[in-house]
mmCIF file of N, CA, C and O in Angstrom:
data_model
loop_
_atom_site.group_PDB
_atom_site.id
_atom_site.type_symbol
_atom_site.label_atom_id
_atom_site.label_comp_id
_atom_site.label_asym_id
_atom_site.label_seq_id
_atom_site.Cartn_x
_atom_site.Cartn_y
_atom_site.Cartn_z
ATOM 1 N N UNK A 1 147.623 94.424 -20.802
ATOM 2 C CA UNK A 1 148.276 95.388 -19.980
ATOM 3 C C UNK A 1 148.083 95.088 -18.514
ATOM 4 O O UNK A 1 147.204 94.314 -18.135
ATOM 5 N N UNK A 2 148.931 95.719 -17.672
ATOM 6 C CA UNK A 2 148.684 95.645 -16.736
ATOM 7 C C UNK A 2 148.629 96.806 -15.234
ATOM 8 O O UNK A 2 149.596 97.543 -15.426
ATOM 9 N N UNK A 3 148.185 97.092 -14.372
ATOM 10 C CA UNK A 3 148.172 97.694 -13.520
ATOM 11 C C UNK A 3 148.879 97.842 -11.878
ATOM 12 O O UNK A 3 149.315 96.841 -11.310
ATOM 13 N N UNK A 4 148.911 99.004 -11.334
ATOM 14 C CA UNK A 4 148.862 98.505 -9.990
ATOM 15 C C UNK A 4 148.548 99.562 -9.756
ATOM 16 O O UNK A 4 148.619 100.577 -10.449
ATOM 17 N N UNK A 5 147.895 99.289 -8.006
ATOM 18 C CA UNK A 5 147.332 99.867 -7.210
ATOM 19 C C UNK A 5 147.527 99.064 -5.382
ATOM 20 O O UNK A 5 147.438 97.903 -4.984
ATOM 21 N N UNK A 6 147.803 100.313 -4.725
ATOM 22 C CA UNK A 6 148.038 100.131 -3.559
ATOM 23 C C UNK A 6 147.167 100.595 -2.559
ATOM 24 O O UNK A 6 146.753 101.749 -2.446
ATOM 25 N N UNK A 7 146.886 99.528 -1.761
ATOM 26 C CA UNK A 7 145.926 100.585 -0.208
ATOM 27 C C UNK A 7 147.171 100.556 0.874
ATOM 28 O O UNK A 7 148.211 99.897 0.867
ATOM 29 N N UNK A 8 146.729 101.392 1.676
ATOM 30 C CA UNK A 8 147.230 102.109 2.944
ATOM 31 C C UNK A 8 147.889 101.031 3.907
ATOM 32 O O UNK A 8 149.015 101.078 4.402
ATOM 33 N N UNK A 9 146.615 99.742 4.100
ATOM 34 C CA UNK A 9 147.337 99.148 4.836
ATOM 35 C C UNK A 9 147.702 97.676 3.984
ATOM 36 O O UNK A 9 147.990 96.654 4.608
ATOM 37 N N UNK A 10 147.654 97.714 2.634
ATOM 38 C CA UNK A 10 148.239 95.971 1.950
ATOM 39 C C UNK A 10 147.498 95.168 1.767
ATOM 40 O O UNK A 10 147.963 94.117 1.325
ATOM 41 N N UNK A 11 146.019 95.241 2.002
ATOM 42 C CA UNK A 11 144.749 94.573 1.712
ATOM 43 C C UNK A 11 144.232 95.271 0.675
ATOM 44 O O UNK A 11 144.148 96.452 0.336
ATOM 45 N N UNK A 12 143.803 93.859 0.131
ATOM 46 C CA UNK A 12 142.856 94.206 -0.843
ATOM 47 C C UNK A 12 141.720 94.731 -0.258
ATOM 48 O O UNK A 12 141.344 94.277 0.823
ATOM 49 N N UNK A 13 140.930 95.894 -0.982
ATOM 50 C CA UNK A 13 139.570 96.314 -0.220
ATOM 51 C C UNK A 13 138.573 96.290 -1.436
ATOM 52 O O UNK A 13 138.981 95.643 -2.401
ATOM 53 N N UNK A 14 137.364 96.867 -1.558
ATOM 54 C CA UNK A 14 136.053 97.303 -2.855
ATOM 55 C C UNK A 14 136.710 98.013 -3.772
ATOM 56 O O UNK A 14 136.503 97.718 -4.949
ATOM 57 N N UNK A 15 137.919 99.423 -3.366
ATOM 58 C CA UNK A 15 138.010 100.385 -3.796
ATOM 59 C C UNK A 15 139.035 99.427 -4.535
ATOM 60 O O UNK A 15 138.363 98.897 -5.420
ATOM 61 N N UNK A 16 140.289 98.960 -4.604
ATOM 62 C CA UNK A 16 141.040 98.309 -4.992
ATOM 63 C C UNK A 16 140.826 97.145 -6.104
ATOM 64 O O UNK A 16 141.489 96.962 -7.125
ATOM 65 N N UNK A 17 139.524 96.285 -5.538
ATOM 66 C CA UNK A 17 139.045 95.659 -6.263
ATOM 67 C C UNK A 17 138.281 96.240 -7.243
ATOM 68 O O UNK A 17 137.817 95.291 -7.875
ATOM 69 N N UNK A 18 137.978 97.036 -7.616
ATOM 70 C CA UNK A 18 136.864 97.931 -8.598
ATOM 71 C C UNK A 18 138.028 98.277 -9.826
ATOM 72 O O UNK A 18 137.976 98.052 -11.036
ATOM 73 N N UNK A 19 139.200 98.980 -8.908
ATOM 74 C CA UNK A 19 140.296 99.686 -9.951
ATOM 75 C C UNK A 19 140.085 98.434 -10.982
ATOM 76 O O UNK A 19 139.277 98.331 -11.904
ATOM 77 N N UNK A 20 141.148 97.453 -10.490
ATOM 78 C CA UNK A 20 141.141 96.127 -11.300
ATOM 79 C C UNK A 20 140.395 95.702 -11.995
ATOM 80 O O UNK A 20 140.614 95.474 -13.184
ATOM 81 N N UNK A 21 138.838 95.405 -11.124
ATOM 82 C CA UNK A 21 137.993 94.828 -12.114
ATOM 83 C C UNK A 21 138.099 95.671 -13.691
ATOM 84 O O UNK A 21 138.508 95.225 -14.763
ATOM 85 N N UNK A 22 137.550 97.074 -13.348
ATOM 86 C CA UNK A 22 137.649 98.090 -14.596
ATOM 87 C C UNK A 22 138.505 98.524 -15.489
ATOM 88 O O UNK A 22 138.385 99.438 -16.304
ATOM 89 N N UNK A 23 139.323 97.854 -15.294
ATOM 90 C CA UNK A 23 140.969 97.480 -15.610
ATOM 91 C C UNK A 23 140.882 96.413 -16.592
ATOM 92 O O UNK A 23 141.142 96.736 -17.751
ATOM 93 N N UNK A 24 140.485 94.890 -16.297
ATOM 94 C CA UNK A 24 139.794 94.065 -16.584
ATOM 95 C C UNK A 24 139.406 93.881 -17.787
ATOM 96 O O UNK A 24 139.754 93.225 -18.769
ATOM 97 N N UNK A 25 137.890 95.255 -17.232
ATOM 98 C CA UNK A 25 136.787 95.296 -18.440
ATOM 99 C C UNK A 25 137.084 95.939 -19.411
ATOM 100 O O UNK A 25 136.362 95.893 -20.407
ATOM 101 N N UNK A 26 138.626 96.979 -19.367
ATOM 102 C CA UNK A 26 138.705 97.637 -20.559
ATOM 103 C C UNK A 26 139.374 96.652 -21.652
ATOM 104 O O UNK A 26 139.162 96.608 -22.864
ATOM 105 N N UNK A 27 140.165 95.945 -20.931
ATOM 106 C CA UNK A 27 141.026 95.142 -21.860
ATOM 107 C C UNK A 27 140.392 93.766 -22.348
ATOM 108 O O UNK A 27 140.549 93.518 -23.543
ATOM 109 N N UNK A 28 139.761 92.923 -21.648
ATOM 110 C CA UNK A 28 139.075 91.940 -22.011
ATOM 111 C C UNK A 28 137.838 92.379 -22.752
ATOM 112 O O UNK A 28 137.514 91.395 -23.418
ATOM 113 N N UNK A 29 136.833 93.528 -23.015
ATOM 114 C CA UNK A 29 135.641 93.417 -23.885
ATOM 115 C C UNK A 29 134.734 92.921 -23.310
ATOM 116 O O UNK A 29 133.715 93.555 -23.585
ATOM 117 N N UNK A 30 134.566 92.245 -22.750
ATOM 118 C CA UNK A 30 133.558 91.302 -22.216
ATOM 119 C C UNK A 30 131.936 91.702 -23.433
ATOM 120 O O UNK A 30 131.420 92.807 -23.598
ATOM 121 N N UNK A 31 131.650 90.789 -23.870
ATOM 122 C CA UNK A 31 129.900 91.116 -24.314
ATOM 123 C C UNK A 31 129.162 90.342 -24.138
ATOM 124 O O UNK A 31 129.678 89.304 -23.724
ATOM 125 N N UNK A 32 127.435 90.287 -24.323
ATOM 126 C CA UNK A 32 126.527 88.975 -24.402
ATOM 127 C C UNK A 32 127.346 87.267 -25.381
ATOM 128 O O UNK A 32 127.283 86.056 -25.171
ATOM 129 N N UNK A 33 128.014 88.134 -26.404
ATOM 130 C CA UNK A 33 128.351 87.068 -27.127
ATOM 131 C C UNK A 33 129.716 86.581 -26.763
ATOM 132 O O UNK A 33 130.190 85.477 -26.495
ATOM 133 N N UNK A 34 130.125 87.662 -26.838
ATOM 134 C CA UNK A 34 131.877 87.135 -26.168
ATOM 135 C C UNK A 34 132.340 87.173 -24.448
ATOM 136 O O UNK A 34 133.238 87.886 -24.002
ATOM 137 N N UNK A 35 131.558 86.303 -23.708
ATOM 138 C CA UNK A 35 132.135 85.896 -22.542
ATOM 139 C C UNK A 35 133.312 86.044 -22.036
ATOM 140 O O UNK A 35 134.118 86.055 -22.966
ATOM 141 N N UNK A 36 133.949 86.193 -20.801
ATOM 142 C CA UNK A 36 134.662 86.022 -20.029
ATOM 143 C C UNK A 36 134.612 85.334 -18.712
ATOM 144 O O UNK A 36 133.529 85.702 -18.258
ATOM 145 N N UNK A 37 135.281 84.377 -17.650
ATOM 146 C CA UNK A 37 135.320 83.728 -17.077
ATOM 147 C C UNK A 37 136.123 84.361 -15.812
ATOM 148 O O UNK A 37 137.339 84.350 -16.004
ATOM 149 N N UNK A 38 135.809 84.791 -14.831
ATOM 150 C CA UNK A 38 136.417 85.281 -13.517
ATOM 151 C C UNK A 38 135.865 84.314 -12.504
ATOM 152 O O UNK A 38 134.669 84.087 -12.320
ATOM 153 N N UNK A 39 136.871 83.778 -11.878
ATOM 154 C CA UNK A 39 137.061 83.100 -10.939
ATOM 155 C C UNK A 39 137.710 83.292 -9.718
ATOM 156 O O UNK A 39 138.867 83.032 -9.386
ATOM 157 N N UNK A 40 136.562 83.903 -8.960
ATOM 158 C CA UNK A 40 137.228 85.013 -7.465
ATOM 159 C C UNK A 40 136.849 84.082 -5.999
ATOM 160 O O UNK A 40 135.899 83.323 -5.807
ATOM 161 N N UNK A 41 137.817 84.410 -5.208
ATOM 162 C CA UNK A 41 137.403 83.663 -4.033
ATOM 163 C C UNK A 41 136.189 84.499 -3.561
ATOM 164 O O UNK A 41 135.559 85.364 -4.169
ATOM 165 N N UNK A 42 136.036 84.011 -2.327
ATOM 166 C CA UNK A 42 135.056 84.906 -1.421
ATOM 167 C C UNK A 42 135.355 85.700 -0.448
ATOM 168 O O UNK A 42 134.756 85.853 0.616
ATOM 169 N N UNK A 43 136.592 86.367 -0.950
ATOM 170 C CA UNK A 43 136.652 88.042 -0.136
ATOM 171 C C UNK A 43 135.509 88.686 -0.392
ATOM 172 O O UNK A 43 134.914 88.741 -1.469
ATOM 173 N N UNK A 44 135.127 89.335 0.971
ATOM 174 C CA UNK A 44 134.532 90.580 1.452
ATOM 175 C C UNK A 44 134.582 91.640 0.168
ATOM 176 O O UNK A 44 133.533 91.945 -0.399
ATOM 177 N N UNK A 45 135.898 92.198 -0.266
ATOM 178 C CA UNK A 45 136.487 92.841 -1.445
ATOM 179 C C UNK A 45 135.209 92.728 -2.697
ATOM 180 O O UNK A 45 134.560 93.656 -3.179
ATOM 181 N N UNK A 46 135.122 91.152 -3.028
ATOM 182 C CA UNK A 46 134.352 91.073 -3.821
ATOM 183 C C UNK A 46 133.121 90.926 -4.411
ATOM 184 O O UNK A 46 132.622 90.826 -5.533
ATOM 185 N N UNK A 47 132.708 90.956 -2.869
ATOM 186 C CA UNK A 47 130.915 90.809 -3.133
ATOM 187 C C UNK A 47 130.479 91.628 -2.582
ATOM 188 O O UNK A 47 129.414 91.244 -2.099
ATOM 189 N N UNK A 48 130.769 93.032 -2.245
ATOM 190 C CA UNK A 48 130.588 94.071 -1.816
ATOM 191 C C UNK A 48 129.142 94.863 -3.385
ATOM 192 O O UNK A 48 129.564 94.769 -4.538
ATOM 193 N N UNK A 49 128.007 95.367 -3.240
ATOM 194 C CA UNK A 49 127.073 95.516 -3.758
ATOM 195 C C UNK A 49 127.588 96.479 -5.047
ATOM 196 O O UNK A 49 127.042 96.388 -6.147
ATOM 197 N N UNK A 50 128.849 97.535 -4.751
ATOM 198 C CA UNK A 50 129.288 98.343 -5.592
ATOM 199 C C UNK A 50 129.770 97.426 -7.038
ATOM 200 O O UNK A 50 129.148 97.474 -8.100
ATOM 201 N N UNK A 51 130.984 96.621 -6.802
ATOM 202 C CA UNK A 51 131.558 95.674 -7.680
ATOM 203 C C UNK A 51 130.224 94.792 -8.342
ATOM 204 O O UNK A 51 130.048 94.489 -9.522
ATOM 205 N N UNK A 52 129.666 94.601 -7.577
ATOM 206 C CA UNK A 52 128.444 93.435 -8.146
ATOM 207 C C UNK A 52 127.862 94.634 -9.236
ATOM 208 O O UNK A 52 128.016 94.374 -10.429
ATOM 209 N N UNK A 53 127.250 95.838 -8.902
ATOM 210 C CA UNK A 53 126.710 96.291 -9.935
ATOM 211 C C UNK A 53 127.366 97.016 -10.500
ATOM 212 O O UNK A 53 126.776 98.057 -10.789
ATOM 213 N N UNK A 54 128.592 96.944 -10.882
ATOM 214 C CA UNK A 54 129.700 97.263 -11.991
ATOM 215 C C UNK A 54 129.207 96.086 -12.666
ATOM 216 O O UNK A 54 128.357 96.139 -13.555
ATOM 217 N N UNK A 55 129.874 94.753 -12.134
ATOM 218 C CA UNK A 55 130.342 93.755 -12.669
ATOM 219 C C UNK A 55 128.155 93.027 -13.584
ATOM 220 O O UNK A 55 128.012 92.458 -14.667
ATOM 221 N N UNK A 56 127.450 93.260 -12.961
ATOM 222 C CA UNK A 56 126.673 92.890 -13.961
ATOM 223 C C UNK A 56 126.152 94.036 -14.656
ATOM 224 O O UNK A 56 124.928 93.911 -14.688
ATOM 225 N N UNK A 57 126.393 94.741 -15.036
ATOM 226 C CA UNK A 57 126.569 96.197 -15.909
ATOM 227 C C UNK A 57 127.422 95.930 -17.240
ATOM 228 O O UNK A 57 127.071 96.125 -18.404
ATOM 229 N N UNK A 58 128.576 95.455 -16.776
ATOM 230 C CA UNK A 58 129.466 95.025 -17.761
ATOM 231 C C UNK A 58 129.762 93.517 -18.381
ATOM 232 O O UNK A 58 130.234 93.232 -19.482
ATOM 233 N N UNK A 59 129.393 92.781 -17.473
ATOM 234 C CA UNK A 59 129.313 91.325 -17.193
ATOM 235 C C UNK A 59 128.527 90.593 -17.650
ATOM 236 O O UNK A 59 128.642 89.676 -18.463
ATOM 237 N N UNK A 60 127.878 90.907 -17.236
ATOM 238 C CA UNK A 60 126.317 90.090 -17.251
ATOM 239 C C UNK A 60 125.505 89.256 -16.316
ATOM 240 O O UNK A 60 124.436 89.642 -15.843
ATOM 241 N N UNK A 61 126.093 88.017 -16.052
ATOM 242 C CA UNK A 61 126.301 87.103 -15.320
ATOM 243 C C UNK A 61 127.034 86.919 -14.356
ATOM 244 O O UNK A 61 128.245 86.825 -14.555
ATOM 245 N N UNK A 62 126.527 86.823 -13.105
ATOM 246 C CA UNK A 62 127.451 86.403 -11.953
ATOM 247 C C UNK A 62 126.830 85.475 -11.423
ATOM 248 O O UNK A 62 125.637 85.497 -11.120
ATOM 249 N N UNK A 63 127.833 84.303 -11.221
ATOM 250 C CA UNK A 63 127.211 83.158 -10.161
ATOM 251 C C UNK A 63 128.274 83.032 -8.969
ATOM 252 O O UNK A 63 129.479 82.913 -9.190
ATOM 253 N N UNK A 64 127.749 83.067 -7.760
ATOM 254 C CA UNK A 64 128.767 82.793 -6.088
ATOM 255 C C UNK A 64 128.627 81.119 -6.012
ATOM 256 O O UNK A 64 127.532 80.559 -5.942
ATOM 257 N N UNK A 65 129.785 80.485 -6.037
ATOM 258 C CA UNK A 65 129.727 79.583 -5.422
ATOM 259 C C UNK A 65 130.281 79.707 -4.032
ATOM 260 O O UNK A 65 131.132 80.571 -3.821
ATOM 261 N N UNK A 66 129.800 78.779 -2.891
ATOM 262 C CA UNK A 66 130.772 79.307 -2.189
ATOM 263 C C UNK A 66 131.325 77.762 -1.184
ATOM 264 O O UNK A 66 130.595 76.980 -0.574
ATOM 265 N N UNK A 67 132.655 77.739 -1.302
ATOM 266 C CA UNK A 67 133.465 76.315 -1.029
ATOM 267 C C UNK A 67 133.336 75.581 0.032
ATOM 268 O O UNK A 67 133.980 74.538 0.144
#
């Protein structure tokens, strides 16, 4: 499935990025055994402390590379 969501001014922001991620997590499952693979740049959006502790809550694993 899929979603949308809009901010005020057309950027992606935390709040935007969260919808999605959780969006994401309903449809993909994610578990210890059954992995998933997200591959995000390094917006601000996404390494914001909120998303991080969603995302290893549900996740597990997060590694930053950064380019």
């Amino acid at each position: 499935g899929s979603i949308g969501h809009c901010t005020a001014n057309g950027w992606t922001d935390e709040g935007s990025f969260l919808v999605w991620l959780k969006h994401f997590v309903s449809i993909a499952k994610p578990t210890v055994d059954e992995k998933h693979l997200i591959i995000l740049d390094g917006h601000h959006s996404v390494v914001v402390r909120l998303c991080q502790a969603f995302m290893r809550s549900k996740i597990a694993n997060i590694q930053k590379q950064e380019c």
